[in-house]
PDB file of C-alpha atoms in Angstrom:
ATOM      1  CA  UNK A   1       0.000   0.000   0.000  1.00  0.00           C
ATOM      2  CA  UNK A   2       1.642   3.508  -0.939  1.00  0.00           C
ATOM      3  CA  UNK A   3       2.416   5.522   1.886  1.00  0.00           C
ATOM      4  CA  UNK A   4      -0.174   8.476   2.811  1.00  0.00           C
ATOM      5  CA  UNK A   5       1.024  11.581   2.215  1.00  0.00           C
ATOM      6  CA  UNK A   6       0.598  13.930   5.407  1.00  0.00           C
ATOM      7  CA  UNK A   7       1.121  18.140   5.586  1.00  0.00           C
ATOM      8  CA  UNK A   8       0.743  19.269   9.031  1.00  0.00           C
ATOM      9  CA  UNK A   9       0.679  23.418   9.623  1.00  0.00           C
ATOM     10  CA  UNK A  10       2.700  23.815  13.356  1.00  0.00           C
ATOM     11  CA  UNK A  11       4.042  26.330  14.973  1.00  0.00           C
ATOM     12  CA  UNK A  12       4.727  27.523  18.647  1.00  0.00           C
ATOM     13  CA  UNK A  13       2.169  25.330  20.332  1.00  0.00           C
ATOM     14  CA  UNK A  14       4.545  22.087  20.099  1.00  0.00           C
ATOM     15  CA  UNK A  15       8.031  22.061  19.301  1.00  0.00           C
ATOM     16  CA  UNK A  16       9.340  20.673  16.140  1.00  0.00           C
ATOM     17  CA  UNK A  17      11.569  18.171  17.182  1.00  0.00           C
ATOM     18  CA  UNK A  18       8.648  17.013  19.554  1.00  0.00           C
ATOM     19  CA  UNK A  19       5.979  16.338  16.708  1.00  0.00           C
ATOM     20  CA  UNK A  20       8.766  14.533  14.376  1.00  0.00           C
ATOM     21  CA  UNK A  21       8.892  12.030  17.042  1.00  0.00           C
ATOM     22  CA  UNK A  22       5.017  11.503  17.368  1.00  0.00           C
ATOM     23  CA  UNK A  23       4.427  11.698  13.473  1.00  0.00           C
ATOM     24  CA  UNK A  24       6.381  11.052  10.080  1.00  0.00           C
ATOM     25  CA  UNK A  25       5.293  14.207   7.838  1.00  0.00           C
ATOM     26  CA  UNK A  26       6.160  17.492   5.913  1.00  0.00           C
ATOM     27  CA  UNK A  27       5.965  19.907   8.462  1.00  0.00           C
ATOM     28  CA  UNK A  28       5.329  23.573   7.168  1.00  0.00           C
ATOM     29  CA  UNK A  29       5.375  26.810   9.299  1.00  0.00           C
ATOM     30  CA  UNK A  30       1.457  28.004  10.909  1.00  0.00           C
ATOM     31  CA  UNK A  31      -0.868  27.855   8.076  1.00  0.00           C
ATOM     32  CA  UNK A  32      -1.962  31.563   6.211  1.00  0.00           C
ATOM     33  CA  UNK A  33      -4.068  32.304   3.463  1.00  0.00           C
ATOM     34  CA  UNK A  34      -3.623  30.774   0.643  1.00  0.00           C
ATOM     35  CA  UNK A  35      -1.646  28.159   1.842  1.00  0.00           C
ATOM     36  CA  UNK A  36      -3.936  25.239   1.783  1.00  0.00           C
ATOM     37  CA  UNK A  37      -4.782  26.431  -1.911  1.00  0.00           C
ATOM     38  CA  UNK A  38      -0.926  25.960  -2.893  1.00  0.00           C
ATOM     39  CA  UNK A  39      -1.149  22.271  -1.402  1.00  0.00           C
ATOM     40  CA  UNK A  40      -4.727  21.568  -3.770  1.00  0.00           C
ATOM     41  CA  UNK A  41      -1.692  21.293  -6.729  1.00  0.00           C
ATOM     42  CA  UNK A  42      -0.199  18.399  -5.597  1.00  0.00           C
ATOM     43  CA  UNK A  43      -3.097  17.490  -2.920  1.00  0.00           C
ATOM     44  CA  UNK A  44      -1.690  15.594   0.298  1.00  0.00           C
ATOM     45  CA  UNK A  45      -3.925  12.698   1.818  1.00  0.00           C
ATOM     46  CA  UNK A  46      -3.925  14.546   5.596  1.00  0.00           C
ATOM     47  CA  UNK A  47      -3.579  18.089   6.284  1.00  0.00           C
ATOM     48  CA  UNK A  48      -3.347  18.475   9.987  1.00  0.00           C
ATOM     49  CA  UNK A  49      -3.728  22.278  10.618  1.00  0.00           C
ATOM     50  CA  UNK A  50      -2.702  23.402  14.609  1.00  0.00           C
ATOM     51  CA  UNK A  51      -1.050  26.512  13.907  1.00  0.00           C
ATOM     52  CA  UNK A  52      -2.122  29.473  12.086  1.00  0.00           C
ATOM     53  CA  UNK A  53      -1.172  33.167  11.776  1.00  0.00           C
ATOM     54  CA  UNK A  54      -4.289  35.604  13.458  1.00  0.00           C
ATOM     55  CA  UNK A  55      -3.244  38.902  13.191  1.00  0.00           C
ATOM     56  CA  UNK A  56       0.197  39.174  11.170  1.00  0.00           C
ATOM     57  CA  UNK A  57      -1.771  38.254   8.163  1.00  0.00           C
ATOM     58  CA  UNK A  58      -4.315  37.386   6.687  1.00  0.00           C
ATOM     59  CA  UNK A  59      -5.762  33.893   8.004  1.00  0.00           C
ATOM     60  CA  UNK A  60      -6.397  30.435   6.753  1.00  0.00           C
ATOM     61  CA  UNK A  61     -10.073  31.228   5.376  1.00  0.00           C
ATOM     62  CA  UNK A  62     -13.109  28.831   5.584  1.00  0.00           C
ATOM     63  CA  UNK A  63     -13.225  28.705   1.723  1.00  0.00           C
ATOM     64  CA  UNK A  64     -10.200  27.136   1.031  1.00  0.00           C
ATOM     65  CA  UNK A  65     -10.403  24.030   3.581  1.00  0.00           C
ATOM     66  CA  UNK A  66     -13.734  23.578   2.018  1.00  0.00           C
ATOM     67  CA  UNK A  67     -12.401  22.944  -1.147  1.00  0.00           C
ATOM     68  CA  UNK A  68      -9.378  20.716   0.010  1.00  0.00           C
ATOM     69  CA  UNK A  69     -12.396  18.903   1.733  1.00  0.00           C
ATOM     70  CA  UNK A  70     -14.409  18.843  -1.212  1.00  0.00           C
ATOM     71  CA  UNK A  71     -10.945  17.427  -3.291  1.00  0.00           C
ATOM     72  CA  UNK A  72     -11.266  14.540  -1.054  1.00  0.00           C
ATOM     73  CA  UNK A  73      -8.131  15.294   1.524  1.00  0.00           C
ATOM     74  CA  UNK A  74      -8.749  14.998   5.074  1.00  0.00           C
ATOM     75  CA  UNK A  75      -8.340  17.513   7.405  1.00  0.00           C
ATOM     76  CA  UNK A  76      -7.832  17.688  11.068  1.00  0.00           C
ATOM     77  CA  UNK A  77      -7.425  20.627  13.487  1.00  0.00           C
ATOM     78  CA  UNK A  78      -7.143  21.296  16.977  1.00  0.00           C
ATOM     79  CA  UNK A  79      -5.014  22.998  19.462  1.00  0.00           C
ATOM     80  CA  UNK A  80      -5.219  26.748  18.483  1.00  0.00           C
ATOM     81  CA  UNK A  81      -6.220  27.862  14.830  1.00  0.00           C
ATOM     82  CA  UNK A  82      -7.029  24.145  14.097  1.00  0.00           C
ATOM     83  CA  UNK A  83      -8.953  24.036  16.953  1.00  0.00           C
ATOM     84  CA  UNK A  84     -11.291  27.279  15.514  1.00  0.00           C
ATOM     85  CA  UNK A  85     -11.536  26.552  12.104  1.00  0.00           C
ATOM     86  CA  UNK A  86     -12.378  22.542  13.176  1.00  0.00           C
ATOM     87  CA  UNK A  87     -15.207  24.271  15.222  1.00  0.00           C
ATOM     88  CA  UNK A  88     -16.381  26.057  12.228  1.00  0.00           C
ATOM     89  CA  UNK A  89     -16.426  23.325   9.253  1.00  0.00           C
ATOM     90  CA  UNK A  90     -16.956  20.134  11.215  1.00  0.00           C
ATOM     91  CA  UNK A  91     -20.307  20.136   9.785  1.00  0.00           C
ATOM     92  CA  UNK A  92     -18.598  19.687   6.744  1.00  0.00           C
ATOM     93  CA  UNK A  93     -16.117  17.218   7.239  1.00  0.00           C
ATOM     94  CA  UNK A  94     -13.048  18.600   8.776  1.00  0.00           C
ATOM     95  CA  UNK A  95     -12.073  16.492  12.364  1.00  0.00           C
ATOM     96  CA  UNK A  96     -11.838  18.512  15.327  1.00  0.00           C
ATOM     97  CA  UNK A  97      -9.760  17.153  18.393  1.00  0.00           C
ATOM     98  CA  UNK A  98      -9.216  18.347  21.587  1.00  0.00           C
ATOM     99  CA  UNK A  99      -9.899  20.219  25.018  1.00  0.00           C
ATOM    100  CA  UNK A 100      -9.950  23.554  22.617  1.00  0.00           C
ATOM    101  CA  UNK A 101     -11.807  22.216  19.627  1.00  0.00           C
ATOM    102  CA  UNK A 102     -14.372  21.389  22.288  1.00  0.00           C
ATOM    103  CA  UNK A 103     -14.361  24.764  23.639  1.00  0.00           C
ATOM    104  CA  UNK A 104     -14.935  26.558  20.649  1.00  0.00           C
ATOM    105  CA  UNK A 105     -17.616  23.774  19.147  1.00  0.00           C
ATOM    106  CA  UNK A 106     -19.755  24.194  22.613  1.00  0.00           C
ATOM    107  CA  UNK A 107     -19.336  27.854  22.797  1.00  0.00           C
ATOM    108  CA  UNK A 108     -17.225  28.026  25.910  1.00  0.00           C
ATOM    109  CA  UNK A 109     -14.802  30.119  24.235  1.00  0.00           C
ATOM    110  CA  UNK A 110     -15.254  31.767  20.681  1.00  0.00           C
ATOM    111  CA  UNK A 111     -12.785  34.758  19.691  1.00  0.00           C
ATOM    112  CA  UNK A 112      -9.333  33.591  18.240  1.00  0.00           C
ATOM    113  CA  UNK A 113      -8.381  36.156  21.284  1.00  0.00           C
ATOM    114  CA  UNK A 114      -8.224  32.921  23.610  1.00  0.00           C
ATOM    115  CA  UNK A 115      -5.803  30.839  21.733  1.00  0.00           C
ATOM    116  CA  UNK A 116      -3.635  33.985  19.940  1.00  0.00           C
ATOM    117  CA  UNK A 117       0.131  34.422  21.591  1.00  0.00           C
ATOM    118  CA  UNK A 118       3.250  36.134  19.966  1.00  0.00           C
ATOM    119  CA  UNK A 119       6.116  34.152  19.571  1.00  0.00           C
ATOM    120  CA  UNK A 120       9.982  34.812  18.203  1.00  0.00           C
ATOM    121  CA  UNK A 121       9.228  33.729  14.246  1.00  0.00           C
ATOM    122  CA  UNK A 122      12.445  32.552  13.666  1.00  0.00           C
ATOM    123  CA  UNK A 123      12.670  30.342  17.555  1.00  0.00           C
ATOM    124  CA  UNK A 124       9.293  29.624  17.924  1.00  0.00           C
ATOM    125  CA  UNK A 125       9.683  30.795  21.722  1.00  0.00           C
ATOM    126  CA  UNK A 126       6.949  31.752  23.157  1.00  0.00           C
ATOM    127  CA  UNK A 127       6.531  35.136  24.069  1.00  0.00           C
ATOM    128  CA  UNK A 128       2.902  34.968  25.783  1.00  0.00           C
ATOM    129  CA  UNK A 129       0.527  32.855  27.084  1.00  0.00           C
ATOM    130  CA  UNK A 130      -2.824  31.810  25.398  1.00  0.00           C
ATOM    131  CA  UNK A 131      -5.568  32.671  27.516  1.00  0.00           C
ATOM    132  CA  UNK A 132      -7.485  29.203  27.277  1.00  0.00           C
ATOM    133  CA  UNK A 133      -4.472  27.564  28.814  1.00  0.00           C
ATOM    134  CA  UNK A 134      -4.541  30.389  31.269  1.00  0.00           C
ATOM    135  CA  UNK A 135      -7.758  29.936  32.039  1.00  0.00           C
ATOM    136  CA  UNK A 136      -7.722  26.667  32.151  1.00  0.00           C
ATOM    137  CA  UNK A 137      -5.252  26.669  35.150  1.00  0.00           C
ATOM    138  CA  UNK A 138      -6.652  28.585  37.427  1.00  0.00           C
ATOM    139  CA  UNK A 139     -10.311  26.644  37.494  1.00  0.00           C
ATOM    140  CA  UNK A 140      -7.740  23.998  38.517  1.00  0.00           C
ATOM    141  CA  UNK A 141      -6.107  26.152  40.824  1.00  0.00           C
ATOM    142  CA  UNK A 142      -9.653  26.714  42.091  1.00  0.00           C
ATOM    143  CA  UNK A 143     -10.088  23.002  43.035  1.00  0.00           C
ATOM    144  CA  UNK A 144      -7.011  22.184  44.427  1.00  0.00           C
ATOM    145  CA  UNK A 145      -8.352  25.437  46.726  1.00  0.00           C
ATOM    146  CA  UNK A 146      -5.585  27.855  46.387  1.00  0.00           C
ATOM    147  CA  UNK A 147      -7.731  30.308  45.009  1.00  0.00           C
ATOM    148  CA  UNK A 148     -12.002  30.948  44.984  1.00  0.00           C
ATOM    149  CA  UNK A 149     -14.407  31.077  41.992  1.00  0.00           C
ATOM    150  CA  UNK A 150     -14.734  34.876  42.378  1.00  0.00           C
ATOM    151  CA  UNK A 151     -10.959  35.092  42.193  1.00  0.00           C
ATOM    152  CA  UNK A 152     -11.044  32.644  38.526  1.00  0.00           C
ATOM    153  CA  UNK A 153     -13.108  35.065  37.238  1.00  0.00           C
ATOM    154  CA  UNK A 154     -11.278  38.072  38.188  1.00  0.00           C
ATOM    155  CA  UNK A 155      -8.341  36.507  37.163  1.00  0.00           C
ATOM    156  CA  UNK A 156      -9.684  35.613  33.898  1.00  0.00           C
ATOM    157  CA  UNK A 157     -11.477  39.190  32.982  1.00  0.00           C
ATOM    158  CA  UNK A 158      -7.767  40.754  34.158  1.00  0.00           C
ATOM    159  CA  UNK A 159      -6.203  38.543  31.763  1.00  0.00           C
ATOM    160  CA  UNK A 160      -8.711  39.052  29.095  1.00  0.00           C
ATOM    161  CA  UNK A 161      -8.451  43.157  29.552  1.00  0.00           C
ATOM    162  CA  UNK A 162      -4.195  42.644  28.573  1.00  0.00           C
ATOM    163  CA  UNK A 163      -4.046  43.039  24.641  1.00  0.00           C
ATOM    164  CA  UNK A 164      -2.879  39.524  24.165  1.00  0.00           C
ATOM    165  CA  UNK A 165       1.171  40.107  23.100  1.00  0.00           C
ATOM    166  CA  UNK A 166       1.292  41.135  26.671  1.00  0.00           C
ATOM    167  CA  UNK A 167      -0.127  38.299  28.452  1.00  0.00           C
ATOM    168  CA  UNK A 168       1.847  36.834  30.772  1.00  0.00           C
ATOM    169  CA  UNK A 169       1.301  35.152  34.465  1.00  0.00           C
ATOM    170  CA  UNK A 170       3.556  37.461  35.661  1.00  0.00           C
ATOM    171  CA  UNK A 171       1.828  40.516  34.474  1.00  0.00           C
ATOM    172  CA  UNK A 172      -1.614  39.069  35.200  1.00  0.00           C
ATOM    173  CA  UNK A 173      -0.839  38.309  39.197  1.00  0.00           C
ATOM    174  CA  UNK A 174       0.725  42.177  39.488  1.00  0.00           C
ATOM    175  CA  UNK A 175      -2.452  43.446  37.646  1.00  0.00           C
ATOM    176  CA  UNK A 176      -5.242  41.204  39.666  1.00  0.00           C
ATOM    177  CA  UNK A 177      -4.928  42.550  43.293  1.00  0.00           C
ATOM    178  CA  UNK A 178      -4.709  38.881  44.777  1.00  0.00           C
ATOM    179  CA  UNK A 179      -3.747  39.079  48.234  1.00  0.00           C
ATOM    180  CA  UNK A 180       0.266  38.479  48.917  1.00  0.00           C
ATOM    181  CA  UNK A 181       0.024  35.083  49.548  1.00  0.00           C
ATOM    182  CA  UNK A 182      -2.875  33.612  46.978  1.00  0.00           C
ATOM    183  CA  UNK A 183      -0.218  34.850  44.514  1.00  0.00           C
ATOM    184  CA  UNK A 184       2.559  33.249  46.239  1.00  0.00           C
ATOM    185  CA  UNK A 185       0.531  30.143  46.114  1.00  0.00           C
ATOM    186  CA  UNK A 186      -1.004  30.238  42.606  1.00  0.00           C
ATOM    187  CA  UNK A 187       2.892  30.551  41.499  1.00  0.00           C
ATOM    188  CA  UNK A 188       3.560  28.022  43.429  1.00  0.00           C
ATOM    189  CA  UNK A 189       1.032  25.864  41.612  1.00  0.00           C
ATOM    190  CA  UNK A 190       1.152  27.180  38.072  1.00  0.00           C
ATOM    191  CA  UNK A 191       5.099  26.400  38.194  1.00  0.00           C
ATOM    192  CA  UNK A 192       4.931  22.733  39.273  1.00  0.00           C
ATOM    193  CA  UNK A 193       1.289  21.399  37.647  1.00  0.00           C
ATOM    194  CA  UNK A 194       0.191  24.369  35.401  1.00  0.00           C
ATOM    195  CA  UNK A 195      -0.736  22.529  32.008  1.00  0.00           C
ATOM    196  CA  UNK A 196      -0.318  24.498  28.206  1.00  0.00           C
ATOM    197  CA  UNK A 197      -3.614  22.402  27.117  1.00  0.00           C
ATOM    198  CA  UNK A 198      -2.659  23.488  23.480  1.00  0.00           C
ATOM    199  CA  UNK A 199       0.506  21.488  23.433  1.00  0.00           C
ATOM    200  CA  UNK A 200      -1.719  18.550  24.791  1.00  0.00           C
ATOM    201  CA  UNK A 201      -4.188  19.199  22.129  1.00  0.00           C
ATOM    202  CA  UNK A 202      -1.705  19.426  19.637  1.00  0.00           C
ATOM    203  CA  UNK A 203       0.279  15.727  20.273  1.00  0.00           C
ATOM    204  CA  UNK A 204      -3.447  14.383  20.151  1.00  0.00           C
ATOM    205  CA  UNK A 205      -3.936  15.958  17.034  1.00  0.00           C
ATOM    206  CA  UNK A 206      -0.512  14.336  16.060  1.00  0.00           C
ATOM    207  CA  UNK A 207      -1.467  10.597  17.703  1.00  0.00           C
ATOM    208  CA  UNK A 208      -4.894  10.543  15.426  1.00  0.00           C
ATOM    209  CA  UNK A 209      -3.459  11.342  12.518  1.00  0.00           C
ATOM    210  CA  UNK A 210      -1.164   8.516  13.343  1.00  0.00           C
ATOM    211  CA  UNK A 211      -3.545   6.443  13.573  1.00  0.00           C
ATOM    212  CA  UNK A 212      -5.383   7.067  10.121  1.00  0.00           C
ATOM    213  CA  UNK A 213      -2.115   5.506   8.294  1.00  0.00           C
TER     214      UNK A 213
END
């Protein structure tokens, strides 16, 4: 049996050398417009799409996946843009997977605000944090009881009122007024169990598409 051809779009949200290891593909930088387009000249078997440019340029748009989907290629998202656009098109076809993907499909979340971060281009260091995995630690910060429900959602809202290039823990806790030694604590916490859900989201992403070849 020939060997599927796979594409998968990546970026910041996993490293590189972490994904090669999970999956044998062509990896390409976060997907823009246009991109998937190019790909419909030579079309692969399995696009994976987890990373995409927001706000640099112009993004990945709804049209195009259609008609890779409509060509017959597969297409699976999750973990930050893969995660939105999977929310958007599932109803036609495209596989969503993932905490985020579930987020955005049930309405929990719905601006590309809550997975966007900055990130050194060339490094792929990441410069901020995405406020779903932000958000996502402190409700477990909240049942482990270092922190209350009231202070989630101020948390949250202060994190939400940072233009997004600027969101860090650091500059959350300093902004949120939590008493001296909640913050203490929630460092505490963040440091040894805080999760980045879209790295999880993006080696599940990874482990299906493993498992369609």
């Amino acid at each position: 049996m020939d060997k599927k051809r796979i594409v998968v779009f990546i970026g910041p949200s996993l490293p590189l050398k972490e994904a090669k290891k999970i999956l044998d593909a062509e990896y390409h930088p976060p997907v823009a417009r246009d991109d998937v387009v190019v790909l419909l000249n030579d079309p692969p078997d399995i696009i994976g799409i987890i990373d995409g440019v927001f706000y640099q340029q112009p993004a990945v748009s709804h049209r195009e996946i259609l008609r890779a989907l409509e060509a017959g290629v597969t297409i699976v998202g999750g973990s930050s843009m893969g995660a939105l656009r999977s929310a958007e098109l599932d109803y036609a076809g495209m596989i969503g997977i993932g905490t985020v993907y579930q987020k955005y499909r049930d309405g929990i979340i719905e601006s590309d605000d809550d997975v966007a971060i900055v990130f050194n281009p060339l490094t792929h260091e990441i410069l901020s944090e995405a406020l779903v995995s932000m958000n996502h630690n402190f409700q477990m910060a909240e049942k482990e009881g270092i922190i209350t429900l009231n202070e989630v959602e101020t948390l949250y809202q202060t994190a939400k009122n940072i233009y997004y290039p600027q969101r860090t823990y650091p500059r959350i806790l300093k902004d949120s007024k939590l008493e001296e030694n909640k913050k203490k604590d929630l460092e505490d916490f963040l440091d040894s169990k805080g999760t980045d859900i879209k790295a999880e989201d993006a080696r599940k992403v990874l482990k299906y598409i493993k498992t369609m070849v």
